[in-house]
Amino acid sequence: MKTNPVLFNPLLQGKASYKGGKTINDIALPEEIQLYKLSSNENPIGPSPKAIEALNKVLPNLHIYPDRTDIRFREKLRDFYGKTMSVDHFLCSNSGVALLEMISRAFLQEGNEIIISNPAFGPYEMFALKQGAKVIDIPLMEPDFSLDADGILDAITENTRLIYVTNPNNPTGTYIPQDDIDYLVEHLPDHVILVYDEVYFHFADAEDFSLAMPYVLADKNVIAVNSFAKSYGLAGLRMGYGYAKPEIMNYMRNIQRPFFINIAGMEAAMAALDDKEHISATVKMVQTQKEKIYSCLEQIGAKYWRSQSNFILIKPPVSESQFEQDMLQYGLMVRPVANFGAPGCIRISIGNDAATDALIKALNQVYAKYT
Ligand SMILES: Cc1ncc(COP(=O)(O)O)c(C=O)c1O
């Protein structure tokens, strides 16, 4: 139906509406089939027990308004990063995507441009389109999805405001070596900010992987994006944060809503930050399961990319929708990622032991059908 463009903003319709992956409530399977959700990169061991304890403590106080600001959370983050940054470097948000949305609102107006490198996380584009900005894609390069840093620098115009890099990347699981980021940051003009999405950083173990922190400490135009939905296992609470030089973050505070931070999310996230054991158990579990899945993928001759994250991208021998359906017959929810710029590919999150066993069984059977 055609809507009145005076009343309904055309920028908020059409391509600008991104839907996340399916939830288990979207799936109808016979009862005897055990369902494994390997489609949203969630934590296979669940939330931190310390976060649950903190949540239980706040539950009787849900009728009380939360803190007026996120300062307690920012103090915690300052300590977490070894006091190398100040509280002014941090900004808390109601999830990683909420921070991405704030960045777009803060820095993009009609006529501006952003640069992304597909395959990439869909919301970068969605939020830019909502602001009326133009999206320039400088794709990651075959065969290993490496960053085309020169291509990105050549694409910068006077209208460019934001460049997005994701390290490790979703949906490819690949990472950008520090030299490439150094090169990009070194050549960044003053009117451009590098949005450095590091929500999967705990899983990266490559020697030349770098956080955004050194660039922020060097006062560069870099904003780090972080989430509590992945390694911290708090996807349902919608918590995230960013860090950048105070000039950027203090400006962004202007678009924070009053009482934006919910007390349950904040207390649980602060407790999760302290729970180093939970993080190391999560990372260990992911590494162990990943190795088992690599062996299976090698054995069945699958096309896949080695991952620095908690998921693996594969290119199955059939269409992604057929493969998704086939895997579901074995109770496995996996994610087609054509809308992330990876047509024909499927992203599989790393689960626990039982999920890996089910996955290996399903992969063997489904590949046997087509190869
Ligand atoms: C690369 C990337 N950035 C940001 C996010 C957003 O995280 P959140 O769930 O906290 O909104 C995700 C979530 O999948 C992601 O993959």
mmCIF file of N, CA and C in Angstrom, residues 7 14 47 90 98 105 122 129 139 163 186 197-199 258 264 275 284 339 343-344:
data_model
loop_
_atom_site.group_PDB
_atom_site.id
_atom_site.type_symbol
_atom_site.label_atom_id
_atom_site.label_comp_id
_atom_site.label_asym_id
_atom_site.label_seq_id
_atom_site.Cartn_x
_atom_site.Cartn_y
_atom_site.Cartn_z
ATOM 1 N N LEU A 7 3.471 12.230 5.760
ATOM 2 C CA LEU A 7 3.257 11.715 7.109
ATOM 3 C C LEU A 7 4.202 10.561 7.440
ATOM 4 N N GLY A 14 10.808 -0.169 3.681
ATOM 5 C CA GLY A 14 11.539 -0.943 2.677
ATOM 6 C C GLY A 14 12.806 -1.534 3.215
ATOM 7 N N PRO A 47 24.418 -18.059 30.615
ATOM 8 C CA PRO A 47 24.901 -16.829 31.254
ATOM 9 C C PRO A 47 25.880 -17.132 32.388
ATOM 10 N N PHE A 90 33.851 5.856 27.788
ATOM 11 C CA PHE A 90 32.854 4.779 27.633
ATOM 12 C C PHE A 90 31.445 5.319 27.473
ATOM 13 N N ALA A 98 21.937 -1.379 19.522
ATOM 14 C CA ALA A 98 21.478 -0.066 20.000
ATOM 15 C C ALA A 98 22.620 0.950 19.881
ATOM 16 N N ARG A 105 22.726 7.707 14.250
ATOM 17 C CA ARG A 105 21.941 8.923 14.535
ATOM 18 C C ARG A 105 22.850 10.099 14.849
ATOM 19 N N GLY A 122 24.283 -6.952 8.890
ATOM 20 C CA GLY A 122 23.249 -6.185 8.182
ATOM 21 C C GLY A 122 22.871 -4.820 8.766
ATOM 22 N N LEU A 129 20.654 3.719 6.103
ATOM 23 C CA LEU A 129 19.546 4.025 5.192
ATOM 24 C C LEU A 129 18.461 4.820 5.913
ATOM 25 N N PRO A 139 33.722 -4.645 -1.077
ATOM 26 C CA PRO A 139 33.637 -6.011 -0.543
ATOM 27 C C PRO A 139 34.961 -6.539 -0.017
ATOM 28 N N ILE A 163 33.181 4.506 8.519
ATOM 29 C CA ILE A 163 33.669 3.278 7.861
ATOM 30 C C ILE A 163 33.517 2.172 8.898
ATOM 31 N N GLU A 186 45.798 5.121 9.916
ATOM 32 C CA GLU A 186 46.838 6.109 9.589
ATOM 33 C C GLU A 186 46.388 7.079 8.483
ATOM 34 N N ASP A 197 33.825 -2.796 15.162
ATOM 35 C CA ASP A 197 32.920 -3.711 15.851
ATOM 36 C C ASP A 197 33.702 -4.945 16.302
ATOM 37 N N GLU A 198 33.865 -5.034 17.626
ATOM 38 C CA GLU A 198 34.699 -6.125 18.167
ATOM 39 C C GLU A 198 33.888 -7.029 19.102
ATOM 40 N N VAL A 199 32.601 -7.209 18.789
ATOM 41 C CA VAL A 199 31.751 -7.947 19.734
ATOM 42 C C VAL A 199 32.185 -9.402 19.925
ATOM 43 N N PRO A 258 16.664 9.595 28.937
ATOM 44 C CA PRO A 258 16.698 9.592 30.409
ATOM 45 C C PRO A 258 16.433 8.171 30.921
ATOM 46 N N ALA A 264 18.257 -4.352 35.687
ATOM 47 C CA ALA A 264 18.582 -5.779 35.611
ATOM 48 C C ALA A 264 19.769 -5.984 34.673
ATOM 49 N N ASP A 275 33.351 -11.921 35.849
ATOM 50 C CA ASP A 275 33.388 -13.384 35.879
ATOM 51 C C ASP A 275 34.355 -13.936 34.829
ATOM 52 N N LYS A 284 37.085 -21.698 25.934
ATOM 53 C CA LYS A 284 37.638 -23.057 25.827
ATOM 54 C C LYS A 284 36.644 -24.008 25.157
ATOM 55 N N ASN A 339 21.564 -12.181 3.288
ATOM 56 C CA ASN A 339 21.281 -10.772 3.629
ATOM 57 C C ASN A 339 22.468 -10.088 4.317
ATOM 58 N N PRO A 343 25.759 -14.665 -0.311
ATOM 59 C CA PRO A 343 24.774 -15.560 -0.914
ATOM 60 C C PRO A 343 25.327 -16.969 -1.022
ATOM 61 N N GLY A 344 24.446 -17.953 -0.817
ATOM 62 C CA GLY A 344 24.866 -19.354 -0.937
ATOM 63 C C GLY A 344 25.570 -19.878 0.304
#
